[in-house]
Coordinates of C-alpha atoms in Angstrom, one line a residue:
Chain A
M1 CA 1.2 -3.8 37.6
A2 CA 4.1 -1.7 38.9
G3 CA 4.1 0.2 35.6
V4 CA 0.5 1.4 36.2
V5 CA 1.4 2.9 39.5
N6 CA 4.3 4.5 37.9
S7 CA 2.2 6.0 35.1
D8 CA -0.4 7.3 37.6
R9 CA 2.4 9.1 39.4
R10 CA 3.5 10.7 36.1
I11 CA 0.0 11.9 35.5
S12 CA -0.1 13.6 38.9
Q13 CA 3.1 15.3 38.0
F14 CA 1.5 16.8 35.0
L15 CA -1.4 18.0 37.0
T16 CA 0.8 20.0 39.4
P17 CA 2.8 22.2 37.1
A18 CA 3.2 24.9 39.7
L19 CA 5.0 22.5 42.0
D20 CA 7.0 20.9 39.2
I21 CA 10.5 22.2 39.7
E22 CA 11.8 20.6 36.5
R23 CA 9.3 22.7 34.5
K24 CA 8.1 20.3 31.8
D25 CA 7.4 22.0 28.5
M26 CA 3.9 23.1 27.6
T27 CA 3.2 20.4 25.0
L28 CA 4.0 17.6 27.4
R29 CA 1.7 19.2 30.0
K30 CA -1.1 19.4 27.6
L31 CA -0.5 15.8 26.6
G32 CA -0.5 14.7 30.2
F33 CA -3.8 16.5 30.8
L34 CA -5.4 14.7 27.8
V35 CA -4.2 11.4 29.1
F36 CA -5.5 12.3 32.5
L37 CA -8.9 12.8 31.0
S38 CA -9.0 9.1 30.4
A39 CA -7.1 8.1 33.5
P40 CA -9.9 5.7 34.6
L41 CA -9.1 3.6 31.6
L42 CA -5.4 3.2 32.2
G43 CA -5.9 0.3 34.6
A44 CA -5.0 -2.6 32.4
T45 CA -2.2 -3.3 30.0
T46 CA -2.8 -5.0 26.7
G47 CA 0.8 -5.8 25.7
D48 CA 2.5 -4.9 22.5
A49 CA 0.0 -6.4 20.1
F50 CA 0.6 -3.7 17.5
A51 CA 1.7 -6.1 14.8
Y52 CA 3.7 -4.7 11.9
L53 CA 2.0 -1.3 11.7
D54 CA 3.1 1.7 13.6
P55 CA -0.2 3.0 15.0
G56 CA 1.0 6.5 15.7
T57 CA 1.1 8.0 19.1
G58 CA -1.4 10.8 18.2
S59 CA -4.0 8.2 17.2
M60 CA -3.4 6.1 20.4
I61 CA -3.9 9.1 22.7
L62 CA -7.0 10.1 20.7
Q63 CA -8.4 6.6 21.3
I64 CA -7.7 6.8 25.0
I65 CA -9.7 10.1 24.9
F66 CA -12.5 8.4 22.9
G67 CA -12.5 5.6 25.4
G68 CA -12.8 8.2 28.1
V69 CA -15.7 10.0 26.4
A70 CA -17.4 6.7 25.7
G71 CA -16.8 5.7 29.3
L72 CA -18.2 8.9 30.6
M73 CA -21.3 8.4 28.4
V74 CA -21.8 5.0 29.8
V75 CA -21.5 6.3 33.4
G76 CA -23.8 9.1 32.5
K77 CA -26.4 6.9 31.0
L78 CA -26.2 4.5 33.9
Y79 CA -26.9 7.3 36.4
W80 CA -29.6 8.8 34.2
A81 CA -31.3 5.4 34.2
K82 CA -31.1 5.1 38.0
F83 CA -32.4 8.7 38.3
K84 CA -35.3 7.9 36.1
A85 CA -36.0 4.7 38.0
L86 CA -36.5 6.8 41.1
F87 CA -39.6 8.4 39.6
S88 CA -41.0 5.4 37.7
R89 CA -42.5 2.3 39.2
G90 CA -42.7 -1.0 37.4
S91 CA -39.6 -0.7 35.2
G92 CA -37.3 -3.4 36.5
P93 CA -33.5 -3.1 36.8
S94 CA -32.9 -5.2 33.7
T95 CA -34.5 -2.4 31.6
D96 CA -32.2 0.1 33.2
A97 CA -29.2 -2.1 32.4
E98 CA -30.2 -2.1 28.8
D99 CA -30.6 1.7 28.7
A100 CA -27.0 1.9 29.9
T101 CA -25.6 -0.2 27.0
P102 CA -23.1 2.2 25.5
D103 CA -23.4 1.3 21.8
R104 CA -27.1 1.9 21.4
H105 CA -27.8 5.1 19.6
Chain B
M1 CA 13.1 -8.2 -2.0
Q2 CA 13.5 -9.8 -5.4
A3 CA 10.6 -12.0 -6.3
Q4 CA 11.8 -15.5 -5.9
D5 CA 11.0 -17.9 -8.7
Q6 CA 10.4 -21.5 -8.3
V7 CA 9.6 -23.9 -11.1
Q8 CA 6.5 -26.0 -10.4
G9 CA 5.9 -28.3 -13.2
R10 CA 6.0 -26.2 -16.3
E11 CA 4.5 -23.1 -14.6
T12 CA 6.5 -20.6 -12.6
V13 CA 5.6 -19.4 -9.1
Q14 CA 6.0 -15.7 -8.9
R15 CA 5.8 -13.6 -5.9
E16 CA 3.5 -10.5 -6.2
G17 CA 5.5 -7.3 -6.1
A18 CA 3.3 -5.6 -3.6
S19 CA 3.3 -8.5 -1.1
F20 CA 6.2 -8.0 1.3
R21 CA 5.3 -5.7 4.2
D22 CA 3.3 -8.2 6.3
P23 CA 5.5 -11.0 7.4
S24 CA 2.5 -13.2 8.1
G25 CA 2.3 -14.3 4.4
H26 CA 2.8 -13.5 0.8
V27 CA 0.9 -13.6 -2.4
Y28 CA 2.1 -15.7 -5.3
L29 CA 0.9 -16.2 -8.9
L30 CA 1.1 -19.6 -10.4
G31 CA -0.1 -19.2 -14.0
D32 CA -3.7 -17.9 -13.6
R33 CA -3.9 -19.0 -10.0
V34 CA -3.6 -16.6 -7.0
L35 CA -2.0 -18.2 -3.9
R36 CA -1.3 -16.9 -0.5
S37 CA 1.1 -18.4 1.9
V38 CA 0.5 -18.3 5.7
S39 CA 3.7 -18.3 7.7
R40 CA 4.1 -20.6 10.8
A41 CA 4.1 -17.5 13.0
A42 CA 0.7 -16.4 11.6
A43 CA -0.8 -19.9 11.6
A44 CA -2.5 -19.7 15.0
D45 CA -4.2 -16.3 14.1
Y46 CA -5.3 -17.7 10.7
E47 CA -6.8 -20.8 12.3
F48 CA -8.7 -18.7 14.9
V49 CA -10.1 -16.4 12.1
R50 CA -11.0 -19.4 9.9
D51 CA -12.7 -21.3 12.7
S52 CA -14.6 -18.2 13.7
G53 CA -16.5 -18.5 10.4
L54 CA -15.7 -14.9 9.5
L55 CA -14.0 -15.7 6.2
D56 CA -16.8 -17.9 4.9
D57 CA -19.4 -15.3 6.0
L58 CA -17.7 -12.4 4.3
A59 CA -17.1 -14.5 1.1
R60 CA -20.8 -15.5 1.1
E61 CA -21.9 -11.9 1.4
G62 CA -19.5 -10.9 -1.4
Q63 CA -17.6 -8.6 1.0
A64 CA -14.3 -10.5 0.8
V65 CA -12.7 -12.8 -1.8
A66 CA -13.3 -16.5 -1.5
T67 CA -10.5 -18.4 0.2
K68 CA -9.8 -22.2 0.1
E69 CA -6.9 -24.1 1.5
V70 CA -4.7 -26.0 -1.0
A71 CA -1.6 -28.2 -0.5
P72 CA 1.4 -26.1 0.8
A73 CA 3.7 -28.2 -1.3
L74 CA 2.2 -26.5 -4.4
L75 CA 4.4 -23.6 -3.8
G76 CA 7.5 -25.8 -4.4
A77 CA 9.4 -24.0 -1.6
A78 CA 12.2 -25.8 0.3
E79 CA 10.3 -25.0 3.5
P80 CA 6.6 -25.1 2.8
P81 CA 4.4 -22.5 4.6
A82 CA 2.0 -23.5 7.4
Y83 CA -0.9 -23.1 5.0
L84 CA -1.4 -22.2 1.4
L85 CA -4.6 -20.5 0.4
E86 CA -6.1 -19.9 -3.0
H87 CA -8.3 -17.0 -4.1
P88 CA -10.1 -16.4 -7.4
K89 CA -8.2 -14.1 -9.8
L90 CA -9.7 -10.7 -10.1
A91 CA -10.4 -9.3 -13.6
Y92 CA -8.6 -6.0 -12.9
I93 CA -6.5 -4.5 -10.2
S94 CA -7.0 -0.8 -9.4
Y95 CA -5.5 1.5 -6.8
P96 CA -7.1 4.1 -4.6
Y97 CA -5.5 7.0 -6.5
E98 CA -7.4 5.9 -9.6
W99 CA -10.8 5.8 -7.8
S100 CA -13.5 8.4 -7.8
F101 CA -14.8 9.9 -4.6
S102 CA -17.7 7.5 -4.6
A103 CA -15.4 4.5 -5.1
L104 CA -13.1 5.5 -2.2
K105 CA -16.2 6.1 -0.1
A106 CA -17.6 2.7 -0.9
A107 CA -14.2 1.1 0.0
A108 CA -14.1 3.0 3.3
L109 CA -17.6 1.8 4.3
L110 CA -16.7 -1.8 3.4
Q111 CA -13.5 -1.5 5.5
L112 CA -15.6 -0.4 8.5
D113 CA -18.4 -2.9 8.0
I114 CA -15.9 -5.7 7.8
H115 CA -14.2 -4.6 11.0
L116 CA -17.5 -4.3 12.9
K117 CA -18.4 -7.8 11.7
A118 CA -15.0 -9.1 12.7
L119 CA -15.2 -7.7 16.2
E120 CA -18.5 -9.6 16.8
R121 CA -16.4 -12.8 16.3
G122 CA -13.5 -11.7 18.4
V123 CA -11.4 -10.8 15.3
T124 CA -9.8 -7.4 14.5
L125 CA -7.9 -6.0 11.5
S126 CA -4.2 -5.4 11.8
D127 CA -4.2 -2.8 9.1
A128 CA -6.6 -0.5 7.1
S129 CA -4.8 -0.3 3.8
A130 CA -7.0 0.9 1.0
Y131 CA -4.9 -1.3 -1.3
N132 CA -6.5 -4.3 0.4
I133 CA -9.8 -3.4 -1.3
Q134 CA -10.4 -4.2 -4.9
F135 CA -13.5 -3.9 -7.1
I136 CA -15.5 -6.6 -8.8
G137 CA -17.5 -4.4 -11.1
S138 CA -18.3 -1.4 -8.9
R139 CA -18.6 -3.7 -5.8
P140 CA -15.7 -3.3 -3.3
V141 CA -14.2 -6.6 -2.0
F142 CA -11.6 -7.2 0.7
I143 CA -8.7 -9.2 -0.5
D144 CA -6.2 -9.6 2.3
V145 CA -7.5 -12.3 4.6
L146 CA -4.2 -12.3 6.6
S147 CA -5.1 -8.8 7.9
F148 CA -7.5 -10.5 10.2
V149 CA -6.0 -11.3 13.6
R150 CA -7.4 -12.4 17.0
Y151 CA -8.8 -9.4 19.0
E152 CA -7.6 -8.9 22.5
E153 CA -10.0 -7.1 24.8
G154 CA -8.8 -3.5 25.4
A155 CA -6.5 -3.4 22.4
F156 CA -6.2 -0.1 20.5
W157 CA -7.4 0.2 16.9
S158 CA -3.8 0.0 15.7
A159 CA -4.8 1.0 12.1
H160 CA -6.8 4.1 13.0
R161 CA -4.1 6.4 11.7
Q162 CA -3.8 4.4 8.5
F163 CA -7.6 4.5 8.1
C164 CA -7.5 8.3 8.4
E165 CA -4.6 8.7 5.9
Q166 CA -5.9 6.3 3.3
Y167 CA -9.7 6.8 3.5
L168 CA -10.9 9.6 5.8
N169 CA -8.4 12.4 4.8
P170 CA -8.7 12.0 1.0
L171 CA -12.5 11.9 1.4
L172 CA -12.5 15.0 3.6
L173 CA -10.1 16.9 1.2
T174 CA -12.8 16.5 -1.5
A175 CA -15.9 16.8 0.6
R176 CA -14.8 19.8 2.7
R177 CA -12.3 21.6 0.4
G178 CA -13.6 20.5 -3.1
V179 CA -10.1 19.3 -4.0
A180 CA -9.6 16.0 -5.8
F181 CA -7.4 13.6 -3.8
N182 CA -6.1 11.6 -6.7
A183 CA -2.9 13.4 -7.6
W184 CA -1.8 13.8 -3.9
F185 CA -2.6 10.1 -3.2
R186 CA -0.6 9.0 -6.3
G187 CA 2.4 10.9 -5.1
S188 CA 2.0 9.9 -1.5
L189 CA 1.1 6.2 -1.6
E190 CA 0.4 5.9 2.1
G191 CA -2.3 8.5 1.8
I192 CA -2.8 12.1 3.0
P193 CA -1.0 12.8 6.3
T194 CA -3.4 14.1 9.0
E195 CA -1.0 16.9 9.9
D196 CA -1.1 18.2 6.3
L197 CA -4.9 18.0 6.1
N198 CA -5.2 19.8 9.4
R199 CA -3.3 22.8 7.9
L200 CA -5.7 22.9 5.0
L201 CA -9.1 22.7 6.7
S202 CA -10.8 26.0 7.8
W203 CA -11.8 26.8 11.3
R204 CA -15.4 26.3 10.2
D205 CA -14.6 22.7 9.1
K206 CA -13.1 22.1 12.5
L207 CA -16.3 23.1 14.3
S208 CA -17.5 19.6 13.4
W209 CA -16.8 17.2 16.4
N210 CA -15.6 14.5 14.0
V211 CA -13.2 16.8 12.1
F212 CA -12.0 18.2 15.3
T213 CA -11.2 14.9 16.9
H214 CA -10.0 12.7 14.0
V215 CA -8.0 15.4 12.2
C216 CA -7.3 18.4 14.4
L217 CA -6.8 16.7 17.7
Q218 CA -5.0 13.7 16.3
A219 CA -2.6 16.0 14.5
K220 CA -1.9 18.1 17.6
L221 CA -1.5 15.0 19.8
Q222 CA 0.9 13.5 17.3
S223 CA 3.1 16.6 17.3
A224 CA 2.9 16.9 21.0
A225 CA 3.9 13.3 21.4
Q226 CA 6.8 13.8 19.0
A227 CA 8.1 16.7 21.2
S228 CA 7.9 14.5 24.3
K229 CA 10.5 12.2 25.8
K230 CA 10.2 8.5 25.0
D231 CA 9.9 7.6 28.7
D232 CA 7.0 10.0 29.2
L233 CA 5.1 8.2 26.5
E234 CA 5.2 4.9 28.2
V235 CA 1.9 5.9 29.8
V236 CA 0.3 5.8 26.3
K237 CA 1.2 2.2 25.8
K238 CA -0.6 1.3 28.9
G239 CA -3.9 2.8 27.7
R240 CA -6.7 0.7 26.4
L241 CA -9.8 1.0 24.3
S242 CA -12.8 -1.0 25.5
K243 CA -14.6 -3.0 22.9
A244 CA -17.7 -0.9 23.3
A245 CA -15.6 2.3 22.6
F246 CA -13.9 0.6 19.7
R247 CA -17.3 -0.3 18.2
N248 CA -18.6 3.2 18.8
M249 CA -15.6 4.7 17.0
L250 CA -16.2 2.4 14.0
T251 CA -19.9 3.1 13.9
A252 CA -19.5 6.8 14.3
L253 CA -17.0 6.9 11.4
R254 CA -19.3 4.8 9.3
Q255 CA -22.2 7.1 9.9
W256 CA -20.1 10.2 9.2
I257 CA -18.5 8.9 6.0
A258 CA -21.8 7.5 4.7
G259 CA -23.2 11.1 4.7
M260 CA -20.2 12.7 2.8
T261 CA -20.7 14.1 -0.7
P262 CA -18.4 16.2 -2.8
P263 CA -19.6 19.8 -3.1
G264 CA -21.7 20.6 -6.1
R265 CA -21.6 17.1 -7.4
S266 CA -24.7 15.2 -8.4
T267 CA -25.1 12.0 -6.6
T268 CA -27.3 10.2 -9.1
W269 CA -26.2 9.3 -12.6
G270 CA -29.7 10.0 -13.8
D271 CA -29.2 13.8 -13.2
Y272 CA -26.0 13.6 -15.2
A273 CA -27.4 11.5 -18.0
D274 CA -30.3 14.0 -18.5
K275 CA -28.0 16.9 -19.0
N276 CA -25.8 14.9 -21.5
S277 CA -28.4 13.0 -23.4
Y278 CA -27.4 11.2 -26.6
S279 CA -30.9 10.7 -27.9
D280 CA -30.2 12.4 -31.3
N281 CA -29.3 10.7 -34.5
E282 CA -25.6 11.0 -33.9
G283 CA -26.0 9.0 -30.7
A284 CA -28.1 6.4 -32.4
A285 CA -25.6 5.8 -35.2
K286 CA -22.7 5.6 -32.8
R287 CA -24.5 3.3 -30.5
R288 CA -25.3 0.9 -33.3
F289 CA -21.7 0.8 -34.5
V290 CA -20.3 0.1 -31.0
A291 CA -23.0 -2.5 -30.2
D292 CA -22.2 -4.4 -33.4
F293 CA -18.5 -4.3 -32.7
V294 CA -18.8 -5.6 -29.1
D295 CA -21.3 -8.2 -30.2
D296 CA -18.8 -9.5 -32.8
V297 CA -15.7 -9.4 -30.5
R298 CA -17.3 -10.5 -27.2
P299 CA -14.4 -9.3 -25.1
Q300 CA -13.7 -10.6 -21.6
L301 CA -12.3 -7.2 -20.7
L302 CA -13.1 -4.0 -22.6
W303 CA -11.6 -0.6 -21.8
D304 CA -13.7 2.4 -22.4
I305 CA -11.1 5.2 -22.9
G306 CA -12.8 8.5 -22.2
C307 CA -15.9 6.8 -20.7
N308 CA -17.6 9.9 -19.4
S309 CA -20.6 8.9 -17.3
G310 CA -20.6 5.4 -18.8
D311 CA -23.2 5.5 -21.6
Y312 CA -21.1 3.4 -24.0
S313 CA -19.6 1.2 -21.2
A314 CA -23.2 0.2 -20.3
L315 CA -24.0 -0.3 -23.9
A316 CA -20.9 -2.5 -24.3
I317 CA -22.0 -4.7 -21.4
E318 CA -25.5 -5.0 -22.9
S319 CA -23.9 -6.0 -26.2
G320 CA -21.8 -8.8 -24.7
A321 CA -18.7 -7.4 -22.9
R322 CA -18.0 -9.5 -19.8
Q323 CA -16.2 -6.7 -17.9
V324 CA -15.7 -3.1 -18.7
V325 CA -13.1 -0.8 -17.1
G326 CA -13.8 2.9 -18.0
F327 CA -11.2 5.7 -17.8
D328 CA -11.8 9.4 -17.7
F329 CA -10.2 12.6 -16.6
D330 CA -13.5 14.1 -15.4
L331 CA -14.1 13.1 -11.8
M332 CA -17.6 14.4 -11.7
A333 CA -18.5 12.1 -14.7
L334 CA -16.7 9.2 -13.0
D335 CA -18.9 9.6 -9.9
A336 CA -21.9 9.6 -12.1
A337 CA -20.6 6.5 -13.9
F338 CA -19.9 4.8 -10.6
A339 CA -23.4 5.6 -9.4
R340 CA -24.8 4.1 -12.6
A341 CA -22.7 0.9 -12.2
T342 CA -23.9 0.5 -8.6
A343 CA -27.5 1.2 -9.3
K344 CA -27.7 -1.3 -12.2
D345 CA -25.1 -3.7 -10.7
L346 CA -23.0 -3.6 -13.8
P347 CA -19.7 -5.4 -14.2
Y348 CA -18.2 -1.9 -14.7
L349 CA -15.5 0.0 -12.9
P350 CA -14.9 3.6 -13.9
L351 CA -11.4 4.9 -13.0
Y352 CA -9.5 8.1 -13.1
L353 CA -7.0 8.4 -15.9
D354 CA -5.0 11.3 -17.3
A355 CA -4.1 9.5 -20.5
A356 CA -1.2 11.9 -21.1
N357 CA 0.2 10.8 -17.7
P358 CA -1.1 7.3 -16.8
S359 CA -0.4 5.5 -13.5
P360 CA 3.3 4.6 -13.3
G361 CA 4.9 1.6 -11.6
Q362 CA 5.8 2.9 -8.2
G363 CA 6.4 2.2 -4.5
W364 CA 9.3 0.0 -3.4
R365 CA 11.7 -0.6 -6.4
G366 CA 8.9 0.8 -8.6
L367 CA 7.3 -2.7 -8.4
E368 CA 4.8 -2.3 -5.6
R369 CA 2.1 -0.6 -7.5
K370 CA 1.9 -1.5 -11.2
S371 CA 1.7 0.8 -14.1
L372 CA -1.4 0.9 -16.2
G373 CA 0.3 -1.1 -18.9
Q374 CA 1.7 -3.8 -16.5
R375 CA -1.8 -4.8 -15.3
A376 CA -4.4 -6.9 -17.1
K377 CA -4.5 -6.4 -20.9
A378 CA -7.7 -5.4 -22.5
D379 CA -9.3 -7.6 -25.2
A380 CA -10.9 -4.6 -26.8
I381 CA -11.0 -0.8 -26.5
V382 CA -13.5 1.9 -27.3
A383 CA -12.2 5.4 -27.6
L384 CA -15.0 7.8 -28.4
A385 CA -14.5 11.5 -28.6
F386 CA -11.1 11.0 -27.2
I387 CA -8.2 11.5 -29.6
H388 CA -8.8 15.2 -30.2
H389 CA -8.3 15.8 -26.4
M390 CA -4.9 14.2 -26.7
A391 CA -3.8 15.4 -30.2
I392 CA -5.1 19.0 -29.9
G393 CA -5.8 19.4 -26.1
R394 CA -2.4 18.0 -25.1
N395 CA -0.3 18.5 -28.2
I396 CA 0.5 14.8 -28.5
P397 CA 1.2 13.9 -32.2
L398 CA -1.8 12.1 -33.8
D399 CA 0.4 9.2 -34.9
D400 CA 1.6 8.7 -31.3
V401 CA -2.0 8.8 -29.9
I402 CA -3.1 6.1 -32.4
D403 CA 0.0 4.0 -31.6
W404 CA -0.8 4.1 -27.9
L405 CA -4.4 3.2 -28.4
I406 CA -3.8 0.3 -30.8
G407 CA -1.1 -1.0 -28.5
L408 CA -3.7 -1.3 -25.7
A409 CA -5.9 -4.0 -27.3
P410 CA -5.9 -6.2 -30.5
Q411 CA -9.3 -4.7 -31.6
G412 CA -11.2 -1.6 -30.9
V413 CA -13.3 1.3 -32.1
I414 CA -11.8 4.8 -32.4
E415 CA -13.6 8.0 -33.2
F416 CA -12.0 10.7 -35.2
V417 CA -13.3 14.2 -34.6
E418 CA -12.6 16.8 -37.4
K419 CA -11.2 20.2 -36.6
S420 CA -14.5 21.7 -37.8
D421 CA -16.4 20.0 -34.9
P422 CA -17.7 22.5 -32.3
T423 CA -15.8 20.7 -29.5
T424 CA -12.5 20.9 -31.4
Q425 CA -13.2 24.5 -32.3
Q426 CA -13.7 25.3 -28.7
M427 CA -10.2 23.8 -27.9
L428 CA -8.7 26.0 -30.6
Q429 CA -10.6 29.2 -29.7
F430 CA -7.8 30.9 -27.9
R431 CA -4.8 29.4 -29.5
A432 CA -3.1 29.2 -32.9
D433 CA -3.9 26.1 -35.0
I434 CA -0.5 24.4 -35.1
F435 CA -2.1 21.1 -35.9
D436 CA -1.6 20.7 -39.7
G437 CA -1.1 17.0 -39.3
Y438 CA -4.5 16.5 -37.7
N439 CA -6.8 15.4 -40.5
L440 CA -8.8 12.4 -41.6
T441 CA -6.1 11.2 -44.1
A442 CA -3.4 11.3 -41.4
F443 CA -5.7 9.5 -39.0
R444 CA -6.5 6.7 -41.5
E445 CA -2.8 6.4 -42.4
A446 CA -1.8 6.1 -38.7
V447 CA -4.4 3.4 -38.2
T448 CA -3.6 1.4 -41.4
R449 CA 0.1 1.4 -40.5
R450 CA -0.7 -0.8 -37.5
A451 CA -4.1 -2.4 -38.2
E452 CA -6.7 -3.2 -40.8
I453 CA -9.9 -1.3 -40.8
V454 CA -12.7 -3.8 -40.4
A455 CA -15.6 -1.2 -40.7
E456 CA -16.0 2.5 -40.9
A457 CA -19.0 4.8 -40.3
V458 CA -19.7 8.5 -40.6
V459 CA -21.7 10.2 -37.9
T460 CA -22.8 13.9 -37.9
D461 CA -22.2 15.6 -41.3
D462 CA -18.8 14.0 -41.9
R463 CA -17.3 15.7 -38.8
R464 CA -17.1 12.6 -36.8
R465 CA -16.0 9.2 -38.0
L466 CA -15.8 5.8 -36.3
I467 CA -13.4 3.1 -37.3
W468 CA -13.2 -0.5 -36.1
Y469 CA -9.6 -1.6 -36.2
R470 CA -8.1 -5.1 -36.0
R471 CA -4.4 -5.0 -35.1
K472 CA -1.9 -6.6 -37.5
A473 CA -0.3 -9.8 -36.1

């Protein structure tokens, strides 16, 4: 998991452009910021299971962002369910868990 | 990449020209049989997918071709593959650049549906090639069972970019900009690049969250990544997409694409048929002639050249044609024809064709995608209200047009439209009549040079004439 620590340090570099003496170019900074948006999801590695197709870096970063948005929605729904539970009696915690299922629209 | 031939009994095993990119297996033709090898490296994935029950489920639902295992020795190779699979042979192979908007949309929805189904069983798709979808009638079916691989929790959708280029972007080009994707797709076999589409969409198009993310943002991220150092991109490789987010992505794309329609195009063939009704005497005489012809010939595969919205294709099916492939230049009519075929579940596939420039053999070594003539041969053709579009509309000598048509199938019906006909008059309205050789005598001579005339009928005041030809041996 050394690679993960390494990547987290890189992200923090992008977030402190003023202190960055090397002055990374703008595009990279923007890229770093977008990856940062989904930083909570960077915890695990999946290996190079990309088979014979080049997935395209743009698509991969986009998916990290999608993952981030979906992740935020899950968290949001979870807190919303807990918030509602404060004001309603009788609805058990299992119902709340169901409300928080991300792929129910 | 030369197709390697091996003699097996009296028949020859031939490798399919398009089957070389994926090392997990190849497609071979043995006479009329379609075989697919599974390499030793891909065997574990194949076993996992097979044992998950996905292949059987998809075949039962008609979403994928049926697959059965046969003896690997059948291939006659020195080193037999881990598995050898057999699929039923399809009546006709078509390519996405020949599809109408509705056909590409139906294929895109199937691709997403199959992927969602696969994920439920712990399986994912290693690619999203539109060439992996074929049509049985107007029903799309998935043909490449080796695209299914074991899903690893957190893995990216590695084929997202390919899905965009081969399905989403062409559909968006038509739905948002009103531009047909066919010519671009034919020239760019991998589809329409996201960066190119991004330049064409208006800011108003980009206000849509879906367009913004899948097109605009993806294009920007791609160019940002290209401008970055390799080491800095290592962080991307460590990213992951949760299964829930993956499913959300597929579901959202499905919902979005399901709602797409080309601007100003009627979505039901009924609307179209009403505006172009053939209920008059001319239609009745024509219908009788075509029905008698098809009933007599009983073709396995009939081509309707200039099929319009499919009136005569449907008639041919009613009269005994097993399969009809229709061709037309009018994409709006093709969408209407596709809707008709779907609504009535007809064994009918309407395809885009500019007869003056039909699909060539192209791709790697010019063998990857076959030309129109290299694919299945028709048993019969019907070419109604067609030849004047070629001979007068496109300046192709009448004799050449007849030569091409009669070369397509041993029997057929061809309609001759006189110069005095209003449609021909319209074509000549703003140009000099340089078509001295375009007359009934020349037409009959061109036909009889190559075929015998089995029957002939006059429709509409001698301005239109149908002939039934039978090619000379």
